[in-house]
Amino acid sequence: MNVMEKLKILADAAKYDVSCVSSGVDRANTAGGIGSSASSGICHSWTADGRCISLLKILLTNKCIYDCKYCVNRCSNDNPRASFTPRQVAELTIQFYRRNYIEGLFLSSAVEKSPNYTMENLCRAIFLLRHEYKFNGYIHVKAIPGADRILVYRLGLLVDRMSVNLELPTVLGLQQLAPQKTYSALLEPMSYISNQILAFPHQSGRTKERSFVPGGQSTQFIVGATPDSDWTLINATQKLYDKFNLKRVFYSAYVPINEDKNLPALTNQPPLKREHRLYQADWLLRFYHFRAEEILDKANPFFDPDFDPKITWALRHPELFPIEINKADYRTLLRIPGIGLRTAQRIIKERRFSMLGYHNLKKMKAVLKRAQYFITCQGRYYGDVPPEPQYIRQALLTPNSQMSIWGG
Ligand code: SF4
C-alpha cells in the first residue's frame, strides 16, 4: 500500500477525535530549523492576528487490538487497515508543511500490538520530525494508556500538547463500552503528565530549550454514547480541571457508527445541542469562576435546551438580581448574562472615572437584549418586563411580545 492510500485511510479514521485545538504555545523558528508554533487555533481556527492555522490530523495506525464498542477502528469492524512508519509520518508532515497546507501535526493512534509498541513508534516519528527534519511547528500527540512512563516522558519532551482521551465519564460506561480499558489505566498517564508539567520549571515558549508538554494536556468525552447526564459530564470535567490541571476538556457528540445493544440506535442523530451546551458550561468553569455544582445538580441533571447555562443559572437565582453595575465586583459582574470577560473588565476600568449608565454599556458591547433583565444602572432597571424569572424567561423566548407583558 502506498503512502497516499494509507493517508486516505488514516486521515479518515482520525476524524472522530476532536481534542486537537492548540493553545498556549508560541515558539519562533530557530536557525536551521523549519516552522514555528502559534499560540492559539489549530485545526482551522483563528490566531490573534487573524490567521487560520491547520493541522495534519492523522492516525499512526488504525490496526487496533481493542474492541471499544463506539469506535470505528475497533478490531471487530471490517475496515481497511493501515499503519504509517515513523518516517512516513515525519515526511508527510514536512511535505505538507512545505506546501503550506498545514502548520502543525495532530497525531493520534489506535493500539497496534501493544501500548508500548505503539508509543515507541509515536516517539520515533516525533523524534525524527524534531531532530532530523528540525520541525519547530506545533505537535499534539495522543498518549497511549498502558505504555511505560519512560515513553510518555520522552514524548512529553518533544511535543507541545498531549492528550489522554477518557471518552466516558463513569466506570460503568467504560465497563459496558470499552471493557478492555480501566479507569485507573486511563488516569495513570494523565496524572503522570500533570506531575511532570508541574515538575518542569516554567519556560517561555520562545526559548530554545523545550519544556515538558508546554501547551498542557487535554482529554475528550463522548456525549450521548451512554445514558450519562450532562451533570455527570460537567462534574467529571470539574474534577479533571481540579486534579490534573488540564488545559482543555473536549466534547464530541456521539455519532452512531456501530451496532451494539449498549449503544444508541444507528438512526439516532448526534446530540449536537448537548455538545454545544457542554462547551458553554466548560467556558463558565474555565473563565467565569463557576463550579460544576452551581451549573447543574442531581435534581437538574440536563441543560435547558432553550437557554445557555449562564442564563439558566441566573433564572434559578432571582434573589441575586438585578445587579447594580456601578457597585458589583468583577466576579459578580461575570455572573450577569450578556456581560462577558471584556465587558466586565471595561466596566471596572471606566466606572473609576464616572458612574456608568445604560448607554455606556451599549458602547462596551454588553449584550443588552439579555443583560437588561439582570442589571440596574444607577439604581434604574431597564428591562421591558418585570425582573422576575417567569417574565424574563418568556421575554427571552419571545422577544417581540415583551411590551405586552410589562404593560398588561
Ligand atoms: S483503543 Fe482507541 S482506537 Fe482502539 S478501539 Fe478503543 S477507542 Fe478505538
Coordinates of C-alpha atoms and ligand atoms in Angstrom, one line a residue:
M1 CA 0.0 0.0 0.0
N2 CA 1.5 3.4 -0.9
V3 CA 1.6 6.4 1.4
M4 CA -1.3 8.2 -0.3
E5 CA -3.6 5.1 0.2
K6 CA -2.5 5.0 3.8
L7 CA -3.2 8.7 4.2
K8 CA -6.7 8.3 2.9
I9 CA -7.5 5.6 5.5
L10 CA -5.7 7.1 8.4
A11 CA -6.9 10.7 7.9
D12 CA -10.5 9.4 7.7
A13 CA -10.0 7.3 10.8
A14 CA -8.8 10.3 12.8
K15 CA -11.8 12.5 12.2
Y16 CA -13.7 11.5 15.4
D17 CA -11.1 12.9 17.7
V18 CA -11.9 16.5 18.4
S19 CA -9.2 17.2 21.0
C20 CA -6.8 18.9 18.7
V21 CA -7.1 22.6 19.3
S22 CA -3.8 24.2 20.3
S23 CA -3.2 27.0 22.7
G24 CA -0.6 28.5 24.9
V25 CA 2.5 27.8 22.8
D26 CA 4.3 30.5 21.0
R27 CA 7.6 29.4 19.5
A28 CA 9.6 31.0 16.8
N29 CA 11.7 29.2 14.3
T30 CA 15.3 28.6 15.2
A31 CA 18.4 28.8 12.9
G32 CA 18.4 25.9 10.5
G33 CA 15.0 24.8 11.7
I34 CA 11.7 24.7 9.9
G35 CA 8.3 26.0 11.1
S36 CA 7.0 27.9 14.1
S37 CA 4.2 27.4 16.5
A38 CA 1.4 29.9 17.1
S39 CA -0.3 30.3 20.5
S40 CA -3.9 29.6 19.5
G41 CA -6.1 27.9 17.0
I42 CA -5.1 24.7 15.3
C43 CA -7.5 22.7 13.1
H44 CA -8.9 25.6 11.2
S45 CA -9.3 28.1 14.0
W46 CA -8.1 31.7 14.1
T47 CA -5.0 33.2 15.6
A48 CA -5.0 36.5 17.4
D49 CA -3.5 38.1 14.2
G50 CA -6.3 36.7 12.1
R51 CA -4.5 33.7 10.5
C52 CA -6.3 30.4 10.1
I53 CA -3.9 27.6 11.0
S54 CA -4.4 24.0 10.4
L55 CA -3.0 20.6 11.5
L56 CA -2.3 17.5 9.6
K57 CA -4.6 15.2 11.6
I58 CA -3.9 11.6 11.2
L59 CA -3.6 8.3 13.0
L60 CA -0.3 6.5 13.1
T61 CA -2.3 3.3 12.7
N62 CA -5.9 2.1 12.8
K63 CA -5.0 -1.5 13.5
C64 CA -6.3 -1.8 17.0
I65 CA -6.1 -4.7 19.4
Y66 CA -9.0 -3.3 21.4
D67 CA -12.7 -3.5 20.7
C68 CA -14.3 -0.3 22.1
K69 CA -17.9 -0.6 21.1
Y70 CA -18.3 3.0 20.0
C71 CA -15.2 3.2 17.8
V72 CA -14.9 2.9 14.1
N73 CA -11.4 1.4 14.5
R74 CA -12.4 -1.4 16.9
C75 CA -10.9 -4.7 16.0
S76 CA -14.2 -6.4 15.2
N77 CA -15.0 -3.9 12.4
D78 CA -14.2 -5.0 8.9
N79 CA -12.4 -1.8 7.8
P80 CA -9.4 -1.2 5.6
R81 CA -6.4 -1.1 7.9
A82 CA -3.1 0.7 7.6
S83 CA -0.1 1.8 9.6
F84 CA 2.4 4.6 8.8
T85 CA 6.0 4.0 9.6
P86 CA 7.5 6.7 11.8
R87 CA 9.5 8.1 8.9
Q88 CA 6.4 8.3 6.7
V89 CA 4.7 10.4 9.4
A90 CA 7.7 12.7 9.5
E91 CA 8.0 13.0 5.8
L92 CA 4.3 13.6 5.2
T93 CA 4.3 16.4 7.8
I94 CA 7.2 18.1 6.3
Q95 CA 5.9 17.8 2.8
F96 CA 2.5 19.2 3.8
Y97 CA 4.2 21.9 5.7
R98 CA 6.4 22.9 2.8
R99 CA 3.4 23.0 0.5
N100 CA 1.8 25.4 3.0
Y101 CA -1.1 23.0 3.7
I102 CA -0.5 22.8 7.5
E103 CA 1.3 24.4 10.3
G104 CA 1.4 21.6 12.7
L105 CA 0.5 17.9 13.4
F106 CA -2.1 16.2 15.4
L107 CA -1.1 12.6 15.7
S108 CA -3.4 10.0 17.3
S109 CA -3.3 6.3 17.1
A110 CA -5.1 3.0 17.7
V111 CA -3.3 0.5 19.8
E112 CA -1.3 -1.8 17.5
K113 CA 0.2 -4.9 19.0
S114 CA 0.7 -3.3 22.5
P115 CA 0.6 0.1 24.1
N116 CA 4.5 0.1 24.2
Y117 CA 4.9 -0.8 20.6
T118 CA 2.5 2.0 19.5
M119 CA 4.0 4.5 21.8
E120 CA 7.6 3.7 20.7
N121 CA 6.5 4.3 17.1
L122 CA 4.9 7.6 18.1
C123 CA 8.1 8.6 19.8
R124 CA 10.2 7.7 16.8
A125 CA 8.0 9.7 14.4
I126 CA 8.2 12.8 16.6
F127 CA 11.9 12.4 17.3
L128 CA 12.6 12.3 13.5
L129 CA 10.4 15.4 13.0
R130 CA 12.1 17.4 15.7
H131 CA 15.7 16.3 15.3
E132 CA 16.3 15.1 11.8
Y133 CA 13.8 17.4 10.0
K134 CA 14.2 20.2 12.5
F135 CA 10.5 20.8 12.6
N136 CA 9.5 23.5 15.1
G137 CA 5.8 23.6 14.4
Y138 CA 3.0 22.7 16.8
I139 CA 2.7 19.0 17.6
H140 CA -0.1 17.4 19.6
V141 CA 0.1 13.7 20.2
K142 CA -2.3 11.3 21.9
A143 CA -0.6 9.3 24.6
I144 CA -1.4 5.6 24.8
P145 CA -2.6 4.4 28.2
G146 CA -0.7 1.4 29.4
A147 CA 2.6 2.4 27.9
D148 CA 5.7 2.7 30.0
R149 CA 6.3 6.0 31.8
I150 CA 9.7 6.4 30.2
L151 CA 8.0 6.6 26.7
V152 CA 5.4 9.1 28.0
Y153 CA 8.3 11.1 29.4
R154 CA 10.3 11.0 26.1
L155 CA 7.3 12.0 24.1
G156 CA 6.4 14.8 26.5
L157 CA 9.8 16.4 25.9
L158 CA 9.2 16.6 22.2
V159 CA 5.6 17.7 21.8
D160 CA 3.6 20.8 22.6
R161 CA 0.5 19.1 23.8
M162 CA -0.5 15.6 24.9
S163 CA -4.0 14.1 25.4
V164 CA -5.3 11.0 27.0
N165 CA -8.9 10.5 25.9
L166 CA -11.2 9.3 28.7
E167 CA -14.1 9.1 26.3
L168 CA -16.6 8.1 29.0
P169 CA -17.2 9.8 32.4
T170 CA -18.1 6.7 34.5
V171 CA -16.6 3.3 35.4
L172 CA -19.9 1.7 34.4
G173 CA -19.9 3.3 31.0
L174 CA -16.3 2.2 30.4
Q175 CA -17.1 -1.4 31.5
Q176 CA -20.0 -1.6 29.1
L177 CA -18.5 0.1 26.1
A178 CA -14.7 -0.3 26.4
P179 CA -14.3 -3.4 28.6
Q180 CA -10.6 -3.8 27.9
K181 CA -9.9 -0.4 29.4
T182 CA -9.9 0.6 33.1
Y183 CA -10.3 4.0 34.6
S184 CA -7.1 3.6 36.6
A185 CA -5.1 2.8 33.5
L186 CA -6.5 5.9 31.8
L187 CA -5.9 8.2 34.7
E188 CA -2.4 7.0 35.4
P189 CA -0.7 8.7 32.4
M190 CA -2.9 11.8 32.9
S191 CA -1.6 12.0 36.5
Y192 CA 2.0 11.4 35.4
I193 CA 1.8 14.1 32.7
S194 CA 0.3 16.5 35.1
N195 CA 3.0 15.9 37.7
Q196 CA 5.8 16.2 35.1
I197 CA 4.4 19.5 33.8
L198 CA 4.4 20.9 37.3
A199 CA 7.9 19.5 37.9
F200 CA 9.4 21.3 35.0
P201 CA 10.2 24.9 35.6
H202 CA 8.1 27.3 33.6
Q203 CA 9.8 28.4 30.4
S204 CA 8.9 30.9 27.8
G205 CA 7.8 29.1 24.6
R206 CA 10.4 31.1 22.7
T207 CA 13.4 29.7 24.4
K208 CA 15.5 27.2 22.5
E209 CA 15.2 24.6 25.2
R210 CA 12.0 22.6 25.3
S211 CA 10.0 22.1 28.5
F212 CA 7.6 19.2 29.1
V213 CA 4.3 19.4 27.2
P214 CA 4.3 23.2 27.3
G215 CA 0.8 23.5 25.8
G216 CA -0.6 21.4 28.6
Q217 CA -2.7 18.3 28.3
S218 CA -6.3 17.7 27.3
T219 CA -8.9 15.0 27.1
Q220 CA -12.1 14.2 25.3
F221 CA -15.5 12.9 26.4
I222 CA -18.1 11.3 24.0
V223 CA -21.5 12.8 24.6
G224 CA -24.5 10.5 24.3
A225 CA -23.0 7.1 23.8
T226 CA -24.1 6.2 27.4
P227 CA -27.1 7.5 29.4
D228 CA -24.8 9.6 31.5
S229 CA -26.3 13.1 32.2
D230 CA -24.8 16.5 31.5
W231 CA -24.3 16.8 35.2
T232 CA -22.2 13.7 35.2
L233 CA -20.1 15.0 32.3
I234 CA -19.6 18.5 33.7
N235 CA -18.9 17.1 37.2
A236 CA -16.2 14.8 35.8
T237 CA -14.8 17.8 33.9
Q238 CA -14.6 19.9 37.0
K239 CA -12.7 17.1 38.8
L240 CA -10.2 16.8 35.9
Y241 CA -9.5 20.5 35.9
D242 CA -9.1 20.4 39.7
K243 CA -7.0 17.3 39.9
F244 CA -4.9 17.3 36.8
N245 CA -4.9 20.9 35.9
L246 CA -6.0 20.1 32.3
K247 CA -5.8 22.8 29.7
R248 CA -9.0 21.7 27.9
V249 CA -11.7 19.1 28.0
F250 CA -13.3 18.5 24.6
Y251 CA -16.8 17.1 24.0
S252 CA -17.7 15.1 20.9
A253 CA -21.4 14.3 20.1
Y254 CA -21.7 10.6 19.6
V255 CA -22.0 9.6 16.0
P256 CA -23.7 6.2 15.8
I257 CA -21.4 4.0 13.7
N258 CA -21.6 0.5 15.2
E259 CA -24.5 -1.6 16.3
D260 CA -24.5 -2.9 19.8
K261 CA -27.1 -3.4 22.5
N262 CA -25.4 -0.9 24.8
L263 CA -25.2 1.8 22.1
P264 CA -27.8 4.3 20.9
A265 CA -29.6 3.2 17.7
L266 CA -27.9 3.9 14.4
T267 CA -30.8 6.1 13.4
N268 CA -30.2 8.5 16.3
Q269 CA -28.9 11.9 15.5
P270 CA -25.6 13.1 17.2
P271 CA -26.6 15.2 20.2
L272 CA -25.1 18.4 18.9
K273 CA -27.1 20.7 21.2
R274 CA -25.8 18.9 24.3
E275 CA -22.3 19.2 23.0
H276 CA -22.8 22.9 22.5
R277 CA -24.2 23.5 26.0
L278 CA -21.3 21.5 27.4
Y279 CA -18.8 23.8 25.7
Q280 CA -20.7 26.8 27.1
A281 CA -20.6 25.3 30.6
D282 CA -17.0 24.4 30.3
W283 CA -16.3 28.0 29.4
L284 CA -18.0 29.1 32.6
L285 CA -15.8 26.7 34.6
R286 CA -12.6 27.9 33.0
F287 CA -13.1 31.7 32.7
Y288 CA -16.1 32.7 34.8
H289 CA -15.3 31.1 38.2
F290 CA -18.3 28.9 38.2
R291 CA -18.2 25.4 39.8
A292 CA -19.9 22.4 38.2
E293 CA -22.3 22.1 41.2
E294 CA -23.6 25.6 40.5
I295 CA -24.4 24.9 36.9
L296 CA -26.2 21.5 37.3
D297 CA -27.0 19.1 40.1
K298 CA -28.8 15.8 40.7
A299 CA -32.2 17.5 40.7
N300 CA -31.4 19.3 37.4
P301 CA -29.1 16.9 35.6
F302 CA -29.6 18.2 32.0
F303 CA -29.0 21.6 30.3
D304 CA -32.0 23.6 29.4
P305 CA -32.2 23.4 25.6
D306 CA -33.7 26.9 25.4
F307 CA -31.1 28.8 27.4
D308 CA -27.4 28.8 27.8
P309 CA -26.1 27.7 31.2
K310 CA -25.4 31.2 32.5
I311 CA -29.0 32.4 31.8
T312 CA -30.3 29.2 33.4
W313 CA -28.2 29.8 36.5
A314 CA -29.4 33.4 36.7
L315 CA -33.1 32.4 36.3
R316 CA -32.6 30.0 39.2
H317 CA -31.2 32.7 41.4
P318 CA -33.6 35.6 41.3
E319 CA -32.6 36.6 44.8
L320 CA -29.2 37.8 43.4
F321 CA -30.6 40.0 40.7
P322 CA -30.8 42.7 39.4
I323 CA -27.2 43.6 40.0
E324 CA -26.1 47.3 40.1
I325 CA -23.3 47.6 37.6
N326 CA -21.7 50.5 39.4
K327 CA -21.1 48.5 42.6
A328 CA -20.7 44.9 41.8
D329 CA -17.2 43.4 42.0
Y330 CA -15.6 41.8 38.9
R331 CA -16.6 38.2 39.7
T332 CA -20.2 39.3 40.3
L333 CA -20.3 41.2 37.0
L334 CA -19.2 38.0 35.3
R335 CA -22.3 36.3 36.5
I336 CA -24.6 38.6 34.6
P337 CA -26.0 37.1 31.4
G338 CA -24.9 39.3 28.5
I339 CA -21.7 40.5 30.2
G340 CA -18.6 38.8 29.0
L341 CA -15.0 39.0 30.3
R342 CA -14.0 42.0 28.3
T343 CA -17.1 44.0 29.1
A344 CA -16.7 43.2 32.8
Q345 CA -13.1 44.5 32.6
R346 CA -14.2 47.6 30.9
I347 CA -16.9 48.3 33.4
I348 CA -14.4 48.0 36.3
K349 CA -12.0 50.3 34.5
E350 CA -14.4 53.0 33.3
R351 CA -16.5 53.4 36.4
R352 CA -13.4 54.6 38.2
F353 CA -13.9 57.9 36.4
S354 CA -17.7 58.3 36.5
M355 CA -20.9 56.4 37.2
L356 CA -22.0 54.3 34.3
G357 CA -25.4 54.5 32.6
Y358 CA -27.2 52.1 30.3
H359 CA -25.8 54.0 27.2
N360 CA -22.3 53.2 28.4
L361 CA -23.0 49.5 28.4
K362 CA -24.1 49.7 24.8
K363 CA -20.8 51.2 23.9
M364 CA -19.0 48.5 25.8
K365 CA -20.7 45.8 23.7
A366 CA -22.7 44.3 26.5
V367 CA -25.4 42.0 25.1
L368 CA -28.3 44.1 26.4
K369 CA -31.1 42.0 25.0
R370 CA -30.0 39.6 27.8
A371 CA -28.3 41.8 30.3
Q372 CA -31.3 44.3 30.6
Y373 CA -33.2 41.8 32.8
F374 CA -30.4 41.3 35.3
I375 CA -28.9 44.7 36.0
T376 CA -29.6 48.2 37.2
C377 CA -27.6 51.3 36.2
Q378 CA -27.5 54.0 38.9
G379 CA -30.5 52.2 40.5
R380 CA -32.7 52.1 37.5
Y381 CA -33.9 48.9 35.9
Y382 CA -34.2 48.9 32.1
G383 CA -35.8 45.5 31.3
D384 CA -39.0 45.7 29.4
V385 CA -40.6 43.1 31.7
P386 CA -40.7 42.8 35.5
P387 CA -37.4 41.3 36.9
E388 CA -39.0 38.0 37.8
P389 CA -37.9 34.7 36.3
Q390 CA -41.3 33.8 34.7
Y391 CA -41.5 37.1 32.8
I392 CA -37.8 37.1 31.9
R393 CA -38.0 33.6 30.6
Q394 CA -41.0 34.4 28.4
A395 CA -39.3 37.6 27.2
L396 CA -36.1 35.9 26.2
L397 CA -38.0 33.1 24.4
T398 CA -40.4 35.5 22.5
P399 CA -38.6 38.9 22.4
N400 CA -41.3 40.6 20.3
S401 CA -44.0 40.1 22.9
Q402 CA -42.1 41.8 25.7
M403 CA -44.0 45.1 25.9
S404 CA -47.4 43.4 26.4
I405 CA -46.1 41.5 29.4
W406 CA -44.9 44.8 31.1
G407 CA -47.9 46.9 30.1
G408 CA -50.5 44.2 30.9
Ligands
SF4_1 S1 -8.4 1.8 21.8 FE1 -8.9 3.6 20.7 S2 -8.7 3.1 18.5 FE2 -8.8 1.2 19.7 S3 -11.0 0.6 19.7 FE3 -10.6 1.7 21.5 S4 -11.1 3.9 21.0 FE4 -10.8 2.7 19.1

